[in-house]
């Protein structure tokens, strides 16, 4: 948020979206194994990927991908945070932005707490 705020001129607007807390908390923990015989998402060579999907504190998900190839192993940790409208509003206002409007995603639908996405149009 701070970088976006610094990059915008006064009166500049930013439209962005995040996951809602509902969408994050409605997921379940899981573990998967995927075997690729050739070029795939993670590599151009055969590989095995172990994927763990973990639920942490309220609204936080961690995905760990362990990729095993013949000559190398790699691990990626990807964190996803879900926000309530009030949490996100506090974040952007504390950065200095003014909230102009909230949406359910960037499709210009009214915000729904039980939706998957929360979009905000903010102004510097």
XYZ file of C-alpha atoms in Angstrom:
124
model
C 0.000 0.000 0.000
C 2.748 2.459 0.896
C 4.512 1.958 -2.446
C 1.257 2.494 -4.349
C 0.529 5.599 -2.314
C 3.982 7.062 -3.043
C 3.677 6.247 -6.765
C 0.329 8.020 -7.261
C -0.088 11.742 -7.798
C -2.577 13.630 -5.646
C -6.061 12.704 -6.871
C -4.728 9.488 -8.436
C -6.915 6.410 -8.027
C -6.142 2.731 -7.516
C -8.513 -0.209 -8.011
C -7.372 -3.513 -6.476
C -8.869 -6.688 -5.099
C -8.110 -9.112 -2.270
C -9.606 -12.342 -0.987
C -12.298 -12.026 1.668
C -11.987 -13.693 5.060
C -14.985 -15.812 4.118
C -13.290 -17.220 1.020
C -10.138 -18.047 2.965
C -11.885 -19.548 5.995
C -14.206 -21.704 3.868
C -11.235 -23.721 2.564
C -9.981 -26.995 4.046
C -6.464 -28.209 4.719
C -5.109 -30.707 2.211
C -2.015 -32.476 0.911
C -1.430 -33.564 -2.684
C 1.250 -35.275 -4.722
C 1.611 -34.558 -8.440
C 3.987 -36.307 -10.827
C 4.899 -34.696 -14.144
C 6.640 -36.722 -16.866
C 7.761 -33.698 -18.827
C 7.352 -29.979 -19.191
C 4.823 -28.690 -16.695
C 3.959 -25.696 -14.574
C 6.935 -25.981 -12.209
C 9.662 -27.182 -14.576
C 10.597 -28.044 -18.126
C 11.818 -31.433 -16.892
C 10.134 -34.373 -15.118
C 9.376 -33.582 -11.475
C 7.353 -34.489 -8.414
C 5.567 -31.801 -6.394
C 4.229 -32.151 -2.869
C 1.642 -29.496 -2.069
C 0.437 -28.773 1.453
C -2.463 -26.369 1.959
C -2.546 -25.205 5.600
C -4.984 -22.996 7.517
C -3.362 -20.765 10.133
C -4.780 -17.929 12.217
C -8.123 -16.558 11.170
C -7.919 -15.467 7.561
C -4.409 -16.777 6.784
C -3.531 -19.677 4.469
C -0.114 -21.111 3.709
C 0.613 -23.180 0.608
C 3.918 -25.062 0.522
C 5.108 -26.515 -2.756
C 8.129 -28.845 -2.610
C 9.389 -29.553 -6.138
C 11.750 -32.496 -6.609
C 13.702 -32.915 -9.838
C 16.651 -35.134 -10.778
C 19.213 -32.364 -10.175
C 17.536 -29.954 -7.781
C 14.892 -29.508 -5.100
C 12.994 -26.277 -4.492
C 10.461 -25.147 -1.919
C 7.976 -22.304 -2.372
C 5.862 -20.907 0.457
C 2.913 -18.805 -0.653
C 0.856 -16.904 1.905
C -2.709 -15.746 1.338
C -4.534 -13.387 3.688
C -8.283 -12.791 3.651
C -9.663 -9.418 4.705
C -12.951 -8.162 6.066
C -14.127 -4.866 4.617
C -13.354 -3.028 7.865
C -9.827 -4.511 8.078
C -9.000 -3.486 4.535
C -10.545 -0.053 5.006
C -8.346 0.479 8.089
C -5.248 -0.625 6.132
C -5.823 1.756 3.231
C -6.929 4.698 5.371
C -3.906 4.295 7.670
C -1.737 4.552 4.549
C -3.420 7.857 3.648
C -5.864 6.721 0.968
C -9.519 7.722 0.869
C -11.908 4.837 0.127
C -14.245 5.815 -2.726
C -16.116 2.537 -3.194
C -16.075 -1.177 -2.401
C -17.099 -3.950 -4.804
C -17.437 -7.715 -4.940
C -14.429 -8.164 -7.242
C -13.568 -5.720 -10.010
C -16.788 -6.432 -11.960
C -18.615 -3.499 -10.297
C -20.974 -5.724 -8.265
C -21.971 -4.563 -4.755
C -19.747 -5.927 -1.983
C -20.908 -9.155 -0.304
C -19.193 -10.359 2.925
C -19.826 -13.946 1.752
C -18.222 -13.363 -1.642
C -14.772 -14.539 -2.686
C -13.275 -11.154 -3.550
C -13.315 -7.657 -2.111
C -12.279 -4.822 -4.403
C -11.690 -1.221 -3.379
C -11.371 1.939 -5.371
C -9.178 4.338 -3.418
C -7.805 7.814 -4.022
C -4.705 9.635 -2.865
